[in-house]
CSV table of C-alpha atoms in Angstrom, one decimal:
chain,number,residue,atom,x,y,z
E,26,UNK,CA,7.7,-12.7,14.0
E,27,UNK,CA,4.0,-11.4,12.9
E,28,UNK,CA,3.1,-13.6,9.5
E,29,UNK,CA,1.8,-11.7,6.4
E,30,UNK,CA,-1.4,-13.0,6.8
E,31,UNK,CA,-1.8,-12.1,10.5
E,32,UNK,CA,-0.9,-8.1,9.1
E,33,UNK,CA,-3.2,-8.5,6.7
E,34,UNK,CA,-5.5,-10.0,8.5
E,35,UNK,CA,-5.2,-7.4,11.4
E,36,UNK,CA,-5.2,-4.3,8.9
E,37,UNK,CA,-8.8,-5.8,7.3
E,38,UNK,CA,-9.7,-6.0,10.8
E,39,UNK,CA,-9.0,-2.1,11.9
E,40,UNK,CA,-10.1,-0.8,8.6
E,41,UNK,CA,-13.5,-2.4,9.2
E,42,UNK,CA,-14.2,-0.6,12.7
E,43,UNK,CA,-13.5,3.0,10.2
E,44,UNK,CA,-14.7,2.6,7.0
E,45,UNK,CA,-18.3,4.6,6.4
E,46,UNK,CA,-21.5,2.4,6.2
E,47,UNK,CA,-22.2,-0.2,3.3
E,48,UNK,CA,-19.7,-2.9,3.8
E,49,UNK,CA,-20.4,-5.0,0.9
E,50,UNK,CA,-18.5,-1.9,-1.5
E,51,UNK,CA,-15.2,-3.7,-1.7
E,52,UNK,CA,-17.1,-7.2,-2.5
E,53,UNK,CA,-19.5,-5.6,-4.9
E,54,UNK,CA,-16.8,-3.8,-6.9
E,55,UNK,CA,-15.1,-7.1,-6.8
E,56,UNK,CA,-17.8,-9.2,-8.0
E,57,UNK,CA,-18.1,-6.3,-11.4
E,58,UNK,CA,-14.7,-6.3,-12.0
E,59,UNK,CA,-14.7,-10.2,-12.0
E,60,UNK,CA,-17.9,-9.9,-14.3
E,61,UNK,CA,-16.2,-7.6,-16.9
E,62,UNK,CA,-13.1,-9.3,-17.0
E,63,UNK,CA,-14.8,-12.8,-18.1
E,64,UNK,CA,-17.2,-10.4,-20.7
E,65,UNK,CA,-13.4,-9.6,-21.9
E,66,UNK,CA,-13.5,-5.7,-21.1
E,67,UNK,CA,-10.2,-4.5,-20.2
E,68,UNK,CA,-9.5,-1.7,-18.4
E,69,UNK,CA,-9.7,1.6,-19.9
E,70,UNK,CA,-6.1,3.4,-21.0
E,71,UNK,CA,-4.8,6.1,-19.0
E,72,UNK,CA,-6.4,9.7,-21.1
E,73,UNK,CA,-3.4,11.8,-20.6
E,74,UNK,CA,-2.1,12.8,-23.6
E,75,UNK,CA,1.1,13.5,-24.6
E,76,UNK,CA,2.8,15.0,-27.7
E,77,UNK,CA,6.0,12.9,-28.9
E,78,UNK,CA,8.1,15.0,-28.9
E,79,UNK,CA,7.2,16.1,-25.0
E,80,UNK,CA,7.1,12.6,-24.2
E,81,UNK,CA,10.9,11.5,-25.1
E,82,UNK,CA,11.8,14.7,-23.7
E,83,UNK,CA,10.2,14.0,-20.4
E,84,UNK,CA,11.9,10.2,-20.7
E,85,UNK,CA,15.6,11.8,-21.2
E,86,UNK,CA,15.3,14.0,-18.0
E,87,UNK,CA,13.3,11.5,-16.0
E,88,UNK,CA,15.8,9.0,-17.1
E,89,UNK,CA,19.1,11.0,-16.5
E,90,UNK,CA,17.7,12.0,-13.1
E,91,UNK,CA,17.6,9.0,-12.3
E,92,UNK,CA,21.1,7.5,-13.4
E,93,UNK,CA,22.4,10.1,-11.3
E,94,UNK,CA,20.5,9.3,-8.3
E,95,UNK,CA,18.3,12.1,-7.8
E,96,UNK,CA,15.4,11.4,-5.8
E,97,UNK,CA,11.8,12.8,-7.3
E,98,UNK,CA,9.9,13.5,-4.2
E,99,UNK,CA,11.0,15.7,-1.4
E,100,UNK,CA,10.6,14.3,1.6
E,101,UNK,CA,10.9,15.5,4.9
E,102,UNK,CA,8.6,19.4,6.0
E,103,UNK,CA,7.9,21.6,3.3
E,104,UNK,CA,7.7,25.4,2.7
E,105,UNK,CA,4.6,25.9,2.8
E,106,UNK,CA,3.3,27.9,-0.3
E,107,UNK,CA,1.7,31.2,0.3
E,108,UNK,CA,-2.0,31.1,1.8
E,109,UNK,CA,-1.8,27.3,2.1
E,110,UNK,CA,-1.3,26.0,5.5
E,111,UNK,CA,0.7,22.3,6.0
E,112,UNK,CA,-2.3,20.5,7.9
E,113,UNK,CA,-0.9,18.4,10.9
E,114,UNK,CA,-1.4,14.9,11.1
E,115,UNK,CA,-4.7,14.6,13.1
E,116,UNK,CA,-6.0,17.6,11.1
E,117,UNK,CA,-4.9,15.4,8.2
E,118,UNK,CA,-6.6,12.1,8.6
E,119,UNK,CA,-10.0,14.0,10.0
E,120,UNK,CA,-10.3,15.6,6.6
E,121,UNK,CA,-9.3,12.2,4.8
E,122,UNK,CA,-12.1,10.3,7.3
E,123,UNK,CA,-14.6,13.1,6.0
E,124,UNK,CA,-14.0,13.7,3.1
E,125,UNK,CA,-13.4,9.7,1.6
E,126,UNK,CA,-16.2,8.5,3.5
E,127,UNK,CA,-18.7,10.9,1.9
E,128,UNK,CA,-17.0,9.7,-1.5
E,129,UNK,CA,-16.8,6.2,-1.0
E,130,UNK,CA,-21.0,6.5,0.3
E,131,UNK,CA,-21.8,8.0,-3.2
E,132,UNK,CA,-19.8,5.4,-5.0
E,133,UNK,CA,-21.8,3.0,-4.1
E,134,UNK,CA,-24.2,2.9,-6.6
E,135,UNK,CA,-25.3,0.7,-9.9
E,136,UNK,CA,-26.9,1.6,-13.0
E,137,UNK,CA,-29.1,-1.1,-13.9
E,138,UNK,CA,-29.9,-0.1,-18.0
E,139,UNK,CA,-29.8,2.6,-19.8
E,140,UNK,CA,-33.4,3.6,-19.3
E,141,UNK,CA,-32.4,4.0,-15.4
E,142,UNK,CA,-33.9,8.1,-14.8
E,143,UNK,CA,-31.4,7.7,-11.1
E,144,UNK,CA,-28.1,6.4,-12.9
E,145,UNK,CA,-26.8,10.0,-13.9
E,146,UNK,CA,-28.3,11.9,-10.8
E,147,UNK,CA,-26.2,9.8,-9.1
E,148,UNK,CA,-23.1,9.7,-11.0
E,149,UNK,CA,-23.2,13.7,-11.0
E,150,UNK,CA,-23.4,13.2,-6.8
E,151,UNK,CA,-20.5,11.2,-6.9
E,152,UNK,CA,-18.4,13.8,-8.7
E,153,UNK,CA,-19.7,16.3,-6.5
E,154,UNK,CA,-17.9,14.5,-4.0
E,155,UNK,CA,-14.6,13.9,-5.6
E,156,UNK,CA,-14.3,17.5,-6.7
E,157,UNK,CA,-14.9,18.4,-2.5
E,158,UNK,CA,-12.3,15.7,-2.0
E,159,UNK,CA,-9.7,17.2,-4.5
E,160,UNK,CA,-10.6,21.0,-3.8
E,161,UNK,CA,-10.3,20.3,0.0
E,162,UNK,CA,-6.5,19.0,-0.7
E,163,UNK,CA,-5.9,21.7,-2.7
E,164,UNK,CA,-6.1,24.0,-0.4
E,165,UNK,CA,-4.1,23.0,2.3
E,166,UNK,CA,-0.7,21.1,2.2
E,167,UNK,CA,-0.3,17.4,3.9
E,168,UNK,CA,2.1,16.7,6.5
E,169,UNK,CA,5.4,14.9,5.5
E,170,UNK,CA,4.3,11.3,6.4
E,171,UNK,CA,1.2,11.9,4.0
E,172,UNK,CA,2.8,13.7,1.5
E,173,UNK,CA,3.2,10.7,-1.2
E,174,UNK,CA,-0.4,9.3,-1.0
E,175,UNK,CA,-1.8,13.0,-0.8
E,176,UNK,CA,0.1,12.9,-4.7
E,177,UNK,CA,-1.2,9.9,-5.6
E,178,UNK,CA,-4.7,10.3,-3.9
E,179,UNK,CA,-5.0,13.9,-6.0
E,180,UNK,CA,-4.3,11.6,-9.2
E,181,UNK,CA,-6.7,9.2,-8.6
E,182,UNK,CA,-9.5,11.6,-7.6
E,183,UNK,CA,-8.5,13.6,-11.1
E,184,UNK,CA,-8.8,10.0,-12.9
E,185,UNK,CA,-12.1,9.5,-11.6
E,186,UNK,CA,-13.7,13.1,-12.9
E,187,UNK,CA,-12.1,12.4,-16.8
E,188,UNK,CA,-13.2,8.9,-16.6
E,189,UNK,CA,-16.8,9.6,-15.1
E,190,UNK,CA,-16.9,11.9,-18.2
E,191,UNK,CA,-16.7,9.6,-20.6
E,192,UNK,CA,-18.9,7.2,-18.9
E,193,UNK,CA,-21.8,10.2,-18.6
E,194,UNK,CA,-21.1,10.5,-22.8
E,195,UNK,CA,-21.1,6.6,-23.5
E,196,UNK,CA,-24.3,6.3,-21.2
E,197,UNK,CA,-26.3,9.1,-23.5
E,198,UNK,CA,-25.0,7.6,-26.5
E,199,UNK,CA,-26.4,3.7,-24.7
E,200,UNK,CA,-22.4,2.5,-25.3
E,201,UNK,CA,-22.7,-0.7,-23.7
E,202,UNK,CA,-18.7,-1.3,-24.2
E,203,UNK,CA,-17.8,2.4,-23.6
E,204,UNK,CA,-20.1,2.3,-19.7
E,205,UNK,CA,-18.2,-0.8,-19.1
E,206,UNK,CA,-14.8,-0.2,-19.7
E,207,UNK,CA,-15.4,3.6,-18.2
E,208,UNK,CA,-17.2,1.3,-14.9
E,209,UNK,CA,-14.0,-1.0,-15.0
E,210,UNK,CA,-11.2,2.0,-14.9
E,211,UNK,CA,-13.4,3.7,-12.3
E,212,UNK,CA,-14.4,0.8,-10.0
E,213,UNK,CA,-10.5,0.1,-10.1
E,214,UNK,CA,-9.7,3.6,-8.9
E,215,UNK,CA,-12.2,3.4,-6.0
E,216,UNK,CA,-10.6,0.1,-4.6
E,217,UNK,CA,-6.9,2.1,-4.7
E,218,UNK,CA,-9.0,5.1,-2.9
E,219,UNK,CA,-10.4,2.5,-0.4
E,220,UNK,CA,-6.7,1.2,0.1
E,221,UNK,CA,-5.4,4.6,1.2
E,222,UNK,CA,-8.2,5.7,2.9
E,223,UNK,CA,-7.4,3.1,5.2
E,224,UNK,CA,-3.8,3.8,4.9
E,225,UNK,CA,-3.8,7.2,6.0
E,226,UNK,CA,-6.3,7.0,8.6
E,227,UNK,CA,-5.3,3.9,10.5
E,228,UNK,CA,-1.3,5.3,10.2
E,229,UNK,CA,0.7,4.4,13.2
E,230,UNK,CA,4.4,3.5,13.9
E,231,UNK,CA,5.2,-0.2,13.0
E,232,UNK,CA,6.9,-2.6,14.9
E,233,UNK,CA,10.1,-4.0,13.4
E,234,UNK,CA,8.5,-6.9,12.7
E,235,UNK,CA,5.1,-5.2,11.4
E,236,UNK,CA,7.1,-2.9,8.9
E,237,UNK,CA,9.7,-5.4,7.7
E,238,UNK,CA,7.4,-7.8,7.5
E,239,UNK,CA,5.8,-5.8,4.7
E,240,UNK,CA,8.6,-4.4,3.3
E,241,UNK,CA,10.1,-8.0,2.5
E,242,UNK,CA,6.6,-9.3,0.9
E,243,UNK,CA,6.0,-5.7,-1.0
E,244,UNK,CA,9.5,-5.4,-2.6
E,245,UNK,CA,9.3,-8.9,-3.4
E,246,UNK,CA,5.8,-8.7,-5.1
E,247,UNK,CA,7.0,-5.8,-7.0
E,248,UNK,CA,10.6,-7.2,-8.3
E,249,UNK,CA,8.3,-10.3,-9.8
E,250,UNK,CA,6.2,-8.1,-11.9
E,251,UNK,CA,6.1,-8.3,-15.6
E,252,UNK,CA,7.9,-5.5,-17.2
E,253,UNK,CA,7.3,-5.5,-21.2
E,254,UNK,CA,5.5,-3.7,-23.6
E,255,UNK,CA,6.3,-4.8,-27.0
E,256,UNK,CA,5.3,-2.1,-29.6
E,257,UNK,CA,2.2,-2.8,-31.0
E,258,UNK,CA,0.9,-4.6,-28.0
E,259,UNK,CA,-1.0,-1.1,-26.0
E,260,UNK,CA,-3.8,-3.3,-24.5
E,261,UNK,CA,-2.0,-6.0,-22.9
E,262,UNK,CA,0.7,-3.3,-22.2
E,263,UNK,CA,-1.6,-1.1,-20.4
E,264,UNK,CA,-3.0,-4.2,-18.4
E,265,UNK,CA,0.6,-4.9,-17.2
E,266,UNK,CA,1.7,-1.5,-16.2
E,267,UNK,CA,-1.4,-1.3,-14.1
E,268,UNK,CA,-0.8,-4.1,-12.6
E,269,UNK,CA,2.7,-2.9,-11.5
E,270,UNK,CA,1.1,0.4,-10.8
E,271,UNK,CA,-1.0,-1.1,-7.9
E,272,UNK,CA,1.7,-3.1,-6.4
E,273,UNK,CA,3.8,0.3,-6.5
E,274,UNK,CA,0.8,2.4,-4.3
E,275,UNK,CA,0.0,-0.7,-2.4
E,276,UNK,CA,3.5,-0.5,-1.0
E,277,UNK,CA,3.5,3.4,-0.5
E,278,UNK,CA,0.3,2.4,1.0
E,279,UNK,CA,1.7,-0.1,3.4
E,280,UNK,CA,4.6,1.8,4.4
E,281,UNK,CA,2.2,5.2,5.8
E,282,UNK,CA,0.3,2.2,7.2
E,283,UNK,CA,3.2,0.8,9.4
E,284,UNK,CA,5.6,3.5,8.8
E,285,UNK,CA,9.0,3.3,10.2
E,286,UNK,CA,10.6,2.5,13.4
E,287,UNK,CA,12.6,5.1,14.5
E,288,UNK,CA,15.4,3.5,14.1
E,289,UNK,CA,14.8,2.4,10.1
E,290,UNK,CA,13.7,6.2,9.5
E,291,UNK,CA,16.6,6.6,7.1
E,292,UNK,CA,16.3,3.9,4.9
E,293,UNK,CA,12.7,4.2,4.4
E,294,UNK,CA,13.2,7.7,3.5
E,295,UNK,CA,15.4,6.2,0.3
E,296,UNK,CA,12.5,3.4,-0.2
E,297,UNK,CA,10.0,5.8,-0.5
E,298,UNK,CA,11.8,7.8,-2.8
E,299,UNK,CA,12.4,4.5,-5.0
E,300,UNK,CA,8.5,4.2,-5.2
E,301,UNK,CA,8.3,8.0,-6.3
E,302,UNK,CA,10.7,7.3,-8.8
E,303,UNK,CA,8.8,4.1,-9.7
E,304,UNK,CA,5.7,6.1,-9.7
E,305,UNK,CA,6.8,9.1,-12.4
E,306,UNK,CA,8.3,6.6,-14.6
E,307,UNK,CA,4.7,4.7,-15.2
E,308,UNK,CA,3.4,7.8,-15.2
E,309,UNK,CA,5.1,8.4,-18.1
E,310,UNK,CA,4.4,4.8,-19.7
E,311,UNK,CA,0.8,5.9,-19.2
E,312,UNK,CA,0.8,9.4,-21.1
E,313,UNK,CA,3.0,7.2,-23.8
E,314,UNK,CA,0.6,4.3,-24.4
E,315,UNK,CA,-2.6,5.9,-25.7
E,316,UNK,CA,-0.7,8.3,-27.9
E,317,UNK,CA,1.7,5.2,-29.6
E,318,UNK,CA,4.7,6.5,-28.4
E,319,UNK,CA,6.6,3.3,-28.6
E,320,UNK,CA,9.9,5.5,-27.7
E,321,UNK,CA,8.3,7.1,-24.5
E,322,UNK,CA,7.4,3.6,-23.5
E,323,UNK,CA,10.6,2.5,-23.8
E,324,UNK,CA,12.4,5.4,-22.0
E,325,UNK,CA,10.1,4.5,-19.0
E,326,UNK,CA,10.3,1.4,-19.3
E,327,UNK,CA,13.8,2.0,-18.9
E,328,UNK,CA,13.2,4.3,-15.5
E,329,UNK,CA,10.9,1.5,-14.1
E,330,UNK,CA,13.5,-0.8,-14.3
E,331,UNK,CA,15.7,1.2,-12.7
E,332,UNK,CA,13.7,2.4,-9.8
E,333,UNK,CA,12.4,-1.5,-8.8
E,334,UNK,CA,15.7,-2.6,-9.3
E,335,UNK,CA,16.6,0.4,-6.6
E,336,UNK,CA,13.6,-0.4,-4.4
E,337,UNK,CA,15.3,-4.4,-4.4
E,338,UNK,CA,18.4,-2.8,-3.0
E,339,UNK,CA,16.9,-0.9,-0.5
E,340,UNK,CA,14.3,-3.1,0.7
E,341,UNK,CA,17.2,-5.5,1.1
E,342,UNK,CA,19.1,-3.2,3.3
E,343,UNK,CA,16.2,-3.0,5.5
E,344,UNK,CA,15.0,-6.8,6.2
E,345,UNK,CA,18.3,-7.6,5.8
């Protein structure tokens, strides 16, 4: 049986002979992040705000969908909604290889002060290219096998704009602790970008041993994640369920990556259908924090639970 580290190993491997010039992104972003983290900057909250009252309401149907064991994302072809045509899966990954190349090129920039004249040229570039990115997927639909990273890729790319915003405002303002949490949230969001721009556009059909391999080590990095936010406790909070988040797209990652033997086509359908489920439910942890919802924390809390407790099951049934 293929190890974890010779997948991983391998997928670093393909993704290198793909991935647009400037090789040194991932360990540049890497080395920030590492930077910020000892300066004690945490990530920045999640801007989506939510009434309370919408909140708990979205937590009682999220939760009650999920007790009785509907499943979030459709799966399997689509109608396709008027004037918007399903792309296939070569047309797919050509406008993924375009259009994330040309955004993670104009990523790859620094702004060394706050008297830099290029910092904010540059930044408006770079949204430029998201926007291209997030109008091009808006006007066409993804084929089935893409159709839960195109969700979460649209997120992202929309994370990126609002964050970029705020950095643009803390830069005029010469906010050295508003550029760096904004710099921290975004260089976060390229490295998920990165992930699935590999994901989609290296997809091929795994081997039994290539896809449970991944399923056993995903599900079982994702059923030993910390699940607690205590009220009054946002930062740390927020810091956890982004932490669960990644491990949650990393596995919807993997399994487009290596997706499913013929054979297993059936139970992946209900493991990715977990991860959805799994994926709404921080969703609505996220819209909760910022606004001190403690209650719609709680009710997704209580969702999450329940969809990585689901994933545990079904993973199971897989690698057996």
């Amino acid at each position: 049986m293929v190890s974890e580290r010779d997948l991983k190993s391998q997928f670093r491997s393909a993704l290198e002979e793909v991935t647009p010039p400037a090789p040194w992104l991932k360990a540049a972003v890497a080395n920030e992040l590492k930077k910020r983290r000892q300066a004690g900057l945490r990530p920045a909250p999640n801007p989506r705000l939510v009434t309370s009252f919408a909140a708990a309401l979205l937590a009682i149907v999220l939760i009650a969908s999920l007790v009785i064991g509907l499943r979030l994302w459709p799966f399997g072809p689509q109608p396709a909604h008027p004037g918007i045509r399903v792309l296939t899966i070569g047309e797919y990954q050509a406008v993924t290889k375009a259009d994330g190349s040309r955004f993670l090129t104009t990523s790859e920039f620094m702004c060394n002060s706050f008297d830099d004249t290029t910092c904010l040229p540059k930044v408006a570039l770079a949204d430029a290219a998201t926007q291209h990115w997030l109008d091009d997927l808006s006007h066409s639909q993804a084929p089935a096998r893409f159709a839960v990273l195109d969700d979460v890729i649209r997120r992202n790319l929309a994370r990126v704009l609002a964050v970029s915003k705020t950095f643009v405002i803390a830069f005029k303002a010469k906010d050295s602790k508003g550029t760096g949490a904004a710099s921290t949230d975004i260089s976060n969001v390229i490295l998920a970008l990165e992930g699935l721009y590999g994901d989609i556009t290296l997809s091929s059909q795994g081997t039994l041993a290539t896809y449970t391999a991944f399923v056993k080590a995903d599900a079982a990095a994702l059923t030993a994640a910390h699940l607690s936010c205590v009220s009054g406790q946002a930062p740390s909070c927020a810091d956890d369920i982004a932490s669960v988040k990644r491990k949650v797209e990393a596995f919807e990652g993997n399994l487009v990556r290596f997706y499913a033997p013929d054979s297993l086509a059936a139970k992946d359908s209900l493991l990715r259908a977990d991860l959805v489920a799994a994926d709404r439910a921080i969703a609505l942890i996220e819209s909760a924090l910022p606004a001190g919802n403690q209650s719609g924390v709680d009710a997704g809390l209580v969702a999450l639970r329940q969809a990585v407790a689901q994933t545990t099951v079904d993973a199971a049934s897989i690698t057996g």
